[in-house]
Each structure stands twice: as C-alpha cells, then as structure tokens.
Amino acid sequence: MPYRRLPNTDSARIRSLECVVNKDDMFLAPEPVLSYHIVNETKVFLPRFKSAYTLYHQYLDIQVKDNAKYQAKLRNARMYISHFIQVLGMCIMRNEIKRSAVELYGLSQSRFIVPDLMSENAILEWGAKIIAGETMRIQQGGTPIYNPAIAKVSVHYDIFREAFNIRKNAMANTAKALFALSQMRDMADKIILEVWNQVEKYYSLLPETERLEKCQEYGLVYYYRKSEKENR
C-alpha cells in the first residue's frame, strides 16, 4: 500500500496548492470533492505564499549574482591596504619615516607587522586607520607614501565599503524575506493536509488504482516502499 508524504520544499508546496486552484471540475459532482471553505482558503493563501517565495528568491539571486563583483572589490581593498602597510614598514626601515609615526596608523612601534586582514570588518577597520594616519602625517609635514599612494588606497577602500554596505542591506532583506516565507509554511502544510484528507475521504471507496489516480489529480503524492516497488 503506497503512502503519501507532504511536500518538503516551498516549490512543491506551491505545486500542490496550485492543483486545487486549477481544478475547475471539483464542484460538478452532486457532492463536491472539497469543501468551499478549504478551496477559498487555498485561493486566498496561495498568491500570498507565491509572492513571499518569489520575493525571497529575488533577493537571493541578487546576492548570488553580485558575489563575484563583491569578492573582487574585497580583494582589491585588502591588497592595497596590505601593500600600503608593507611599504610604510620599508620606509621606516630606510629611516625615511620615523618609527614613532606608526602610532598615527594605529600600529605598534615595538612590533610592526601587517594586521590580519582576512575578515571584512578588519579591512574596514584598518582601511580607515591607514587613511586617517597617512592624512594626519602629511598634514604634520611628512612626505606622502607612493606606490600605492593613499589616494589610490582610499578609492579602493571606499568602493569596498560601499559594496559592503549594499551587501549587508541585501543580506538583511534576504533574511527578512526568508523569515516571512518560513512563517507561512505551517499554514501551507495545514491547508495541504486538509485538502488531502478531504480528497482521500471522497474517493475512499474506489478501487486502489483508480483512487490513487483521482487523488493525484488534486496534488497528492504517493510513494511505494522498497518491497512494494519490487512486487509491482
């Protein structure tokens, strides 16, 4: 005896609900297959559920499509910040810049190393510190560092920071849309379960093959156990 299983994906839930909405002959029989209440509930709920599903996937698609460009901007910002700090270190080694000046950049005199720039927050933090430090040192009469100049570092930092903020907002929108969609799944499953119960009850007296065919017209999905498949 095959068993039924409720949909476990949103797209499958939508297909199941659409079977009810698109079934135009359910009220032709003397006794309707489904109650007017469950049909109307499905018709009201389905557009809202589809809208939430579409909105979530639109936000998700935007994130996926923009990811390659975002990663390139991230790499550029990391590279320029790291390179600038390395050049600053070499200038100090050549006595072109006083060691005490590193404190303007938030770096340590006693242990001058390139900070860990693997995280996005680290790039935002150190980019701001390096730009502010170089600006302050120049204002105090220091000779600007070139190759890369701080203007070039600042350009790539600003590009990344803008992309970071856009991505952060996009992720927030995606999370919000996913939450709204997830809140509707219980109702979708409740409606589908009620539809399936009513349909199976209506066709319960038919022979198995005919009963399964009729039920499947309303979106019911049946599965055979391994032993049943072998015996078919």
PDB file of C-alpha atoms in Angstrom:
ATOM      1  CA  MET A   1       0.000   0.000   0.000  1.00  0.00           C
ATOM      2  CA  PRO A   2       1.666   3.282  -1.087  1.00  0.00           C
ATOM      3  CA  TYR A   3       1.922   6.052   1.474  1.00  0.00           C
ATOM      4  CA  ARG A   4       1.599   9.773   0.996  1.00  0.00           C
ATOM      5  CA  ARG A   5       4.109  12.385   2.099  1.00  0.00           C
ATOM      6  CA  LEU A   6       3.548  16.110   2.438  1.00  0.00           C
ATOM      7  CA  PRO A   7       5.731  18.401   0.301  1.00  0.00           C
ATOM      8  CA  ASN A   8       9.057  19.301   1.926  1.00  0.00           C
ATOM      9  CA  THR A   9      10.056  22.211  -0.315  1.00  0.00           C
ATOM     10  CA  ASP A  10       8.337  25.518  -0.997  1.00  0.00           C
ATOM     11  CA  SER A  11       8.131  24.883  -4.733  1.00  0.00           C
ATOM     12  CA  ALA A  12       6.449  21.523  -4.057  1.00  0.00           C
ATOM     13  CA  ARG A  13       4.002  23.215  -1.682  1.00  0.00           C
ATOM     14  CA  ILE A  14       3.109  25.731  -4.372  1.00  0.00           C
ATOM     15  CA  ARG A  15       2.555  22.978  -6.966  1.00  0.00           C
ATOM     16  CA  SER A  16       0.285  21.124  -4.553  1.00  0.00           C
ATOM     17  CA  LEU A  17      -1.781  24.223  -3.796  1.00  0.00           C
ATOM     18  CA  GLU A  18      -1.999  25.099  -7.498  1.00  0.00           C
ATOM     19  CA  CYS A  19      -3.562  21.712  -8.188  1.00  0.00           C
ATOM     20  CA  VAL A  20      -6.505  22.781  -6.031  1.00  0.00           C
ATOM     21  CA  VAL A  21      -6.843  26.258  -7.508  1.00  0.00           C
ATOM     22  CA  ASN A  22      -6.569  24.999 -11.099  1.00  0.00           C
ATOM     23  CA  LYS A  23      -9.053  22.136 -10.631  1.00  0.00           C
ATOM     24  CA  ASP A  24     -12.193  23.535 -12.262  1.00  0.00           C
ATOM     25  CA  ASP A  25     -14.445  20.460 -12.074  1.00  0.00           C
ATOM     26  CA  MET A  26     -14.393  19.765  -8.342  1.00  0.00           C
ATOM     27  CA  PHE A  27     -17.881  21.187  -7.835  1.00  0.00           C
ATOM     28  CA  LEU A  28     -19.532  19.467 -10.797  1.00  0.00           C
ATOM     29  CA  ALA A  29     -20.452  16.352  -8.855  1.00  0.00           C
ATOM     30  CA  PRO A  30     -23.606  16.349  -6.677  1.00  0.00           C
ATOM     31  CA  GLU A  31     -21.350  16.318  -3.655  1.00  0.00           C
ATOM     32  CA  PRO A  32     -18.180  18.480  -4.081  1.00  0.00           C
ATOM     33  CA  VAL A  33     -14.809  16.796  -3.637  1.00  0.00           C
ATOM     34  CA  LEU A  34     -13.589  19.657  -1.445  1.00  0.00           C
ATOM     35  CA  SER A  35     -15.433  21.990   0.853  1.00  0.00           C
ATOM     36  CA  TYR A  36     -15.978  25.565  -0.284  1.00  0.00           C
ATOM     37  CA  HIS A  37     -14.132  26.719   2.817  1.00  0.00           C
ATOM     38  CA  ILE A  38     -10.867  24.905   2.044  1.00  0.00           C
ATOM     39  CA  VAL A  39     -10.972  25.918  -1.609  1.00  0.00           C
ATOM     40  CA  ASN A  40     -11.487  29.582  -0.762  1.00  0.00           C
ATOM     41  CA  GLU A  41      -8.786  29.397   1.898  1.00  0.00           C
ATOM     42  CA  THR A  42      -6.391  27.967  -0.680  1.00  0.00           C
ATOM     43  CA  LYS A  43      -7.241  30.640  -3.239  1.00  0.00           C
ATOM     44  CA  VAL A  44      -6.607  33.407  -0.724  1.00  0.00           C
ATOM     45  CA  PHE A  45      -3.417  31.901   0.689  1.00  0.00           C
ATOM     46  CA  LEU A  46      -1.665  30.758  -2.496  1.00  0.00           C
ATOM     47  CA  PRO A  47      -0.978  34.232  -4.027  1.00  0.00           C
ATOM     48  CA  ARG A  48       0.469  35.444  -0.715  1.00  0.00           C
ATOM     49  CA  PHE A  49       2.672  32.381  -0.392  1.00  0.00           C
ATOM     50  CA  LYS A  50       3.876  32.622  -4.001  1.00  0.00           C
ATOM     51  CA  SER A  51       4.623  36.312  -3.542  1.00  0.00           C
ATOM     52  CA  ALA A  52       6.714  35.617  -0.425  1.00  0.00           C
ATOM     53  CA  TYR A  53       8.514  32.793  -2.240  1.00  0.00           C
ATOM     54  CA  THR A  54       9.261  34.973  -5.274  1.00  0.00           C
ATOM     55  CA  LEU A  55      10.476  37.894  -3.181  1.00  0.00           C
ATOM     56  CA  TYR A  56      12.875  35.703  -1.207  1.00  0.00           C
ATOM     57  CA  HIS A  57      14.377  34.175  -4.339  1.00  0.00           C
ATOM     58  CA  GLN A  58      14.720  37.576  -5.997  1.00  0.00           C
ATOM     59  CA  TYR A  59      16.807  38.833  -3.075  1.00  0.00           C
ATOM     60  CA  LEU A  60      18.792  35.593  -3.025  1.00  0.00           C
ATOM     61  CA  ASP A  61      19.502  35.778  -6.761  1.00  0.00           C
ATOM     62  CA  ILE A  62      20.762  39.351  -6.394  1.00  0.00           C
ATOM     63  CA  GLN A  63      23.217  38.208  -3.716  1.00  0.00           C
ATOM     64  CA  VAL A  64      24.482  35.296  -5.788  1.00  0.00           C
ATOM     65  CA  LYS A  65      24.886  37.353  -8.984  1.00  0.00           C
ATOM     66  CA  ASP A  66      26.713  40.188  -7.206  1.00  0.00           C
ATOM     67  CA  ASN A  67      29.013  37.895  -5.243  1.00  0.00           C
ATOM     68  CA  ALA A  68      31.817  37.711  -7.846  1.00  0.00           C
ATOM     69  CA  LYS A  69      31.981  41.501  -8.179  1.00  0.00           C
ATOM     70  CA  TYR A  70      31.868  41.897  -4.424  1.00  0.00           C
ATOM     71  CA  GLN A  71      34.722  39.435  -3.900  1.00  0.00           C
ATOM     72  CA  ALA A  72      36.842  41.345  -6.449  1.00  0.00           C
ATOM     73  CA  LYS A  73      36.284  44.621  -4.588  1.00  0.00           C
ATOM     74  CA  LEU A  74      37.112  42.881  -1.319  1.00  0.00           C
ATOM     75  CA  ARG A  75      40.375  41.501  -2.720  1.00  0.00           C
ATOM     76  CA  ASN A  76      41.407  44.883  -4.138  1.00  0.00           C
ATOM     77  CA  ALA A  77      40.795  46.684  -0.852  1.00  0.00           C
ATOM     78  CA  ARG A  78      42.723  44.035   1.083  1.00  0.00           C
ATOM     79  CA  MET A  79      45.616  44.112  -1.393  1.00  0.00           C
ATOM     80  CA  TYR A  80      46.009  47.900  -1.400  1.00  0.00           C
ATOM     81  CA  ILE A  81      45.747  48.234   2.384  1.00  0.00           C
ATOM     82  CA  SER A  82      48.213  45.400   2.926  1.00  0.00           C
ATOM     83  CA  HIS A  83      50.617  46.766   0.312  1.00  0.00           C
ATOM     84  CA  PHE A  84      50.490  50.260   1.808  1.00  0.00           C
ATOM     85  CA  ILE A  85      51.339  48.952   5.277  1.00  0.00           C
ATOM     86  CA  GLN A  86      54.226  46.925   3.859  1.00  0.00           C
ATOM     87  CA  VAL A  87      55.595  49.995   2.052  1.00  0.00           C
ATOM     88  CA  LEU A  88      55.197  52.010   5.272  1.00  0.00           C
ATOM     89  CA  GLY A  89      57.308  49.396   7.042  1.00  0.00           C
ATOM     90  CA  MET A  90      60.023  49.588   4.386  1.00  0.00           C
ATOM     91  CA  CYS A  91      60.067  53.395   4.635  1.00  0.00           C
ATOM     92  CA  ILE A  92      60.649  53.075   8.378  1.00  0.00           C
ATOM     93  CA  MET A  93      63.445  50.559   7.803  1.00  0.00           C
ATOM     94  CA  ARG A  94      65.118  53.038   5.424  1.00  0.00           C
ATOM     95  CA  ASN A  95      64.658  55.830   8.005  1.00  0.00           C
ATOM     96  CA  GLU A  96      62.501  57.774   5.569  1.00  0.00           C
ATOM     97  CA  ILE A  97      59.723  57.863   8.161  1.00  0.00           C
ATOM     98  CA  LYS A  98      60.171  57.983  11.921  1.00  0.00           C
ATOM     99  CA  ARG A  99      59.181  54.789  13.729  1.00  0.00           C
ATOM    100  CA  SER A 100      57.007  56.811  16.128  1.00  0.00           C
ATOM    101  CA  ALA A 101      54.807  57.793  13.196  1.00  0.00           C
ATOM    102  CA  VAL A 102      53.329  54.283  13.029  1.00  0.00           C
ATOM    103  CA  GLU A 103      51.154  55.111  16.015  1.00  0.00           C
ATOM    104  CA  LEU A 104      49.249  57.545  13.800  1.00  0.00           C
ATOM    105  CA  TYR A 105      48.094  54.482  11.853  1.00  0.00           C
ATOM    106  CA  GLY A 106      47.123  52.513  14.959  1.00  0.00           C
ATOM    107  CA  LEU A 107      50.183  50.265  14.575  1.00  0.00           C
ATOM    108  CA  SER A 108      52.720  49.281  17.230  1.00  0.00           C
ATOM    109  CA  GLN A 109      56.253  50.722  17.337  1.00  0.00           C
ATOM    110  CA  SER A 110      57.686  47.719  19.132  1.00  0.00           C
ATOM    111  CA  ARG A 111      56.163  45.049  16.906  1.00  0.00           C
ATOM    112  CA  PHE A 112      55.475  46.328  13.420  1.00  0.00           C
ATOM    113  CA  ILE A 113      53.503  43.726  11.463  1.00  0.00           C
ATOM    114  CA  VAL A 114      50.796  43.763   8.829  1.00  0.00           C
ATOM    115  CA  PRO A 115      47.489  43.179  10.660  1.00  0.00           C
ATOM    116  CA  ASP A 116      45.286  40.209   9.864  1.00  0.00           C
ATOM    117  CA  LEU A 117      43.089  41.433   7.005  1.00  0.00           C
ATOM    118  CA  MET A 118      41.154  38.229   6.300  1.00  0.00           C
ATOM    119  CA  SER A 119      37.818  39.464   7.617  1.00  0.00           C
ATOM    120  CA  GLU A 120      35.682  42.195   6.085  1.00  0.00           C
ATOM    121  CA  ASN A 121      35.473  44.036   9.403  1.00  0.00           C
ATOM    122  CA  ALA A 122      39.274  44.041   9.655  1.00  0.00           C
ATOM    123  CA  ILE A 123      39.540  45.631   6.214  1.00  0.00           C
ATOM    124  CA  LEU A 124      37.012  48.297   7.186  1.00  0.00           C
ATOM    125  CA  GLU A 125      38.808  48.970  10.467  1.00  0.00           C
ATOM    126  CA  TRP A 126      42.369  49.088   9.148  1.00  0.00           C
ATOM    127  CA  GLY A 127      41.480  50.878   5.947  1.00  0.00           C
ATOM    128  CA  ALA A 128      40.005  53.733   7.983  1.00  0.00           C
ATOM    129  CA  LYS A 129      43.025  53.779  10.308  1.00  0.00           C
ATOM    130  CA  ILE A 130      45.581  53.798   7.480  1.00  0.00           C
ATOM    131  CA  ILE A 131      43.808  56.567   5.546  1.00  0.00           C
ATOM    132  CA  ALA A 132      43.403  58.709   8.670  1.00  0.00           C
ATOM    133  CA  GLY A 133      47.014  58.060   9.756  1.00  0.00           C
ATOM    134  CA  GLU A 134      48.559  58.956   6.400  1.00  0.00           C
ATOM    135  CA  THR A 135      46.419  62.072   6.135  1.00  0.00           C
ATOM    136  CA  MET A 136      47.477  63.198   9.601  1.00  0.00           C
ATOM    137  CA  ARG A 137      51.177  62.500   8.951  1.00  0.00           C
ATOM    138  CA  ILE A 138      51.103  64.510   5.721  1.00  0.00           C
ATOM    139  CA  GLN A 139      49.340  67.389   7.497  1.00  0.00           C
ATOM    140  CA  GLN A 140      52.189  67.356  10.008  1.00  0.00           C
ATOM    141  CA  GLY A 141      54.698  67.869   7.200  1.00  0.00           C
ATOM    142  CA  GLY A 142      55.524  64.268   6.328  1.00  0.00           C
ATOM    143  CA  THR A 143      56.340  63.162   2.789  1.00  0.00           C
ATOM    144  CA  PRO A 144      53.484  61.155   1.203  1.00  0.00           C
ATOM    145  CA  ILE A 145      53.973  57.465   0.548  1.00  0.00           C
ATOM    146  CA  TYR A 146      53.710  56.475  -3.109  1.00  0.00           C
ATOM    147  CA  ASN A 147      53.126  53.178  -4.845  1.00  0.00           C
ATOM    148  CA  PRO A 148      50.496  52.938  -3.615  1.00  0.00           C
ATOM    149  CA  ALA A 149      49.523  56.499  -2.804  1.00  0.00           C
ATOM    150  CA  ILE A 150      46.925  56.891  -0.092  1.00  0.00           C
ATOM    151  CA  ALA A 151      44.517  58.350  -2.675  1.00  0.00           C
ATOM    152  CA  LYS A 152      44.609  55.024  -4.549  1.00  0.00           C
ATOM    153  CA  VAL A 153      44.125  53.079  -1.322  1.00  0.00           C
ATOM    154  CA  SER A 154      41.232  55.351  -0.384  1.00  0.00           C
ATOM    155  CA  VAL A 155      39.495  54.806  -3.745  1.00  0.00           C
ATOM    156  CA  HIS A 156      39.525  51.016  -3.393  1.00  0.00           C
ATOM    157  CA  TYR A 157      38.607  51.252   0.276  1.00  0.00           C
ATOM    158  CA  ASP A 158      35.579  53.444  -0.497  1.00  0.00           C
ATOM    159  CA  ILE A 159      34.496  51.138  -3.321  1.00  0.00           C
ATOM    160  CA  PHE A 160      34.648  48.157  -0.976  1.00  0.00           C
ATOM    161  CA  ARG A 161      32.916  49.963   1.892  1.00  0.00           C
ATOM    162  CA  GLU A 162      30.010  50.937  -0.390  1.00  0.00           C
ATOM    163  CA  ALA A 163      29.761  47.378  -1.702  1.00  0.00           C
ATOM    164  CA  PHE A 164      29.906  46.049   1.855  1.00  0.00           C
ATOM    165  CA  ASN A 165      27.006  48.259   2.964  1.00  0.00           C
ATOM    166  CA  ILE A 166      24.947  47.315  -0.092  1.00  0.00           C
ATOM    167  CA  ARG A 167      25.631  43.621   0.524  1.00  0.00           C
ATOM    168  CA  LYS A 168      24.802  43.989   4.213  1.00  0.00           C
ATOM    169  CA  ASN A 169      21.427  45.530   3.341  1.00  0.00           C
ATOM    170  CA  ALA A 170      20.809  42.843   0.728  1.00  0.00           C
ATOM    171  CA  MET A 171      21.544  40.102   3.246  1.00  0.00           C
ATOM    172  CA  ALA A 172      19.184  41.740   5.733  1.00  0.00           C
ATOM    173  CA  ASN A 173      16.446  41.882   3.082  1.00  0.00           C
ATOM    174  CA  THR A 174      17.046  38.234   2.175  1.00  0.00           C
ATOM    175  CA  ALA A 175      16.912  37.155   5.809  1.00  0.00           C
ATOM    176  CA  LYS A 176      13.719  39.143   6.362  1.00  0.00           C
ATOM    177  CA  ALA A 177      12.093  37.644   3.268  1.00  0.00           C
ATOM    178  CA  LEU A 178      13.138  34.123   4.306  1.00  0.00           C
ATOM    179  CA  PHE A 179      11.678  34.638   7.768  1.00  0.00           C
ATOM    180  CA  ALA A 180       8.375  35.836   6.302  1.00  0.00           C
ATOM    181  CA  LEU A 181       8.302  32.808   3.985  1.00  0.00           C
ATOM    182  CA  SER A 182       9.129  30.366   6.776  1.00  0.00           C
ATOM    183  CA  GLN A 183       6.297  31.790   8.883  1.00  0.00           C
ATOM    184  CA  MET A 184       3.835  30.776   6.165  1.00  0.00           C
ATOM    185  CA  ARG A 185       4.960  27.175   5.754  1.00  0.00           C
ATOM    186  CA  ASP A 186       2.934  25.804   8.650  1.00  0.00           C
ATOM    187  CA  MET A 187      -0.228  27.285   7.157  1.00  0.00           C
ATOM    188  CA  ALA A 188       0.651  25.868   3.736  1.00  0.00           C
ATOM    189  CA  ASP A 189       1.141  22.408   5.234  1.00  0.00           C
ATOM    190  CA  LYS A 190      -2.090  22.715   7.222  1.00  0.00           C
ATOM    191  CA  ILE A 191      -4.087  23.583   4.102  1.00  0.00           C
ATOM    192  CA  ILE A 192      -2.453  20.835   2.033  1.00  0.00           C
ATOM    193  CA  LEU A 193      -3.099  18.262   4.744  1.00  0.00           C
ATOM    194  CA  GLU A 194      -6.781  19.222   4.958  1.00  0.00           C
ATOM    195  CA  VAL A 195      -7.121  19.088   1.166  1.00  0.00           C
ATOM    196  CA  TRP A 196      -5.518  15.658   1.009  1.00  0.00           C
ATOM    197  CA  ASN A 197      -7.682  14.317   3.822  1.00  0.00           C
ATOM    198  CA  GLN A 198     -10.859  15.512   2.133  1.00  0.00           C
ATOM    199  CA  VAL A 199      -9.834  14.139  -1.267  1.00  0.00           C
ATOM    200  CA  GLU A 200      -8.881  10.725   0.103  1.00  0.00           C
ATOM    201  CA  LYS A 201     -12.114  10.520   2.034  1.00  0.00           C
ATOM    202  CA  TYR A 202     -14.128  11.410  -1.056  1.00  0.00           C
ATOM    203  CA  TYR A 203     -12.520   8.697  -3.187  1.00  0.00           C
ATOM    204  CA  SER A 204     -12.032   6.153  -0.406  1.00  0.00           C
ATOM    205  CA  LEU A 205     -14.500   3.597  -1.885  1.00  0.00           C
ATOM    206  CA  LEU A 206     -12.868   3.433  -5.322  1.00  0.00           C
ATOM    207  CA  PRO A 207     -10.500   0.598  -6.295  1.00  0.00           C
ATOM    208  CA  GLU A 208      -6.902   1.372  -5.355  1.00  0.00           C
ATOM    209  CA  THR A 209      -5.567   2.188  -8.837  1.00  0.00           C
ATOM    210  CA  GLU A 210      -8.475   4.469  -9.704  1.00  0.00           C
ATOM    211  CA  ARG A 211      -8.434   6.042  -6.241  1.00  0.00           C
ATOM    212  CA  LEU A 212      -4.747   6.903  -6.493  1.00  0.00           C
ATOM    213  CA  GLU A 213      -5.202   8.431  -9.943  1.00  0.00           C
ATOM    214  CA  LYS A 214      -8.096  10.599  -8.761  1.00  0.00           C
ATOM    215  CA  CYS A 215      -6.220  11.730  -5.671  1.00  0.00           C
ATOM    216  CA  GLN A 216      -3.104  12.586  -7.636  1.00  0.00           C
ATOM    217  CA  GLU A 217      -5.172  14.976  -9.735  1.00  0.00           C
ATOM    218  CA  TYR A 218      -5.503  17.066  -6.567  1.00  0.00           C
ATOM    219  CA  GLY A 219      -1.779  17.095  -5.923  1.00  0.00           C
ATOM    220  CA  LEU A 220      -1.454  14.114  -3.610  1.00  0.00           C
ATOM    221  CA  VAL A 221       1.955  12.480  -3.856  1.00  0.00           C
ATOM    222  CA  TYR A 222       2.337   8.786  -3.121  1.00  0.00           C
ATOM    223  CA  TYR A 223       5.443   6.735  -2.535  1.00  0.00           C
ATOM    224  CA  TYR A 224       5.933   2.984  -2.690  1.00  0.00           C
ATOM    225  CA  ARG A 225       8.082   1.201  -0.166  1.00  0.00           C
ATOM    226  CA  LYS A 226      11.037  -0.743  -1.495  1.00  0.00           C
ATOM    227  CA  SER A 227       9.285  -4.089  -1.119  1.00  0.00           C
ATOM    228  CA  GLU A 228       6.206  -2.751  -2.912  1.00  0.00           C
ATOM    229  CA  LYS A 229       8.313  -1.495  -5.846  1.00  0.00           C
ATOM    230  CA  GLU A 230       9.879  -4.907  -6.263  1.00  0.00           C
ATOM    231  CA  ASN A 231       6.483  -6.612  -6.328  1.00  0.00           C
ATOM    232  CA  ARG A 232       4.911  -4.244  -8.853  1.00  0.00           C
TER     233      ARG A 232
END
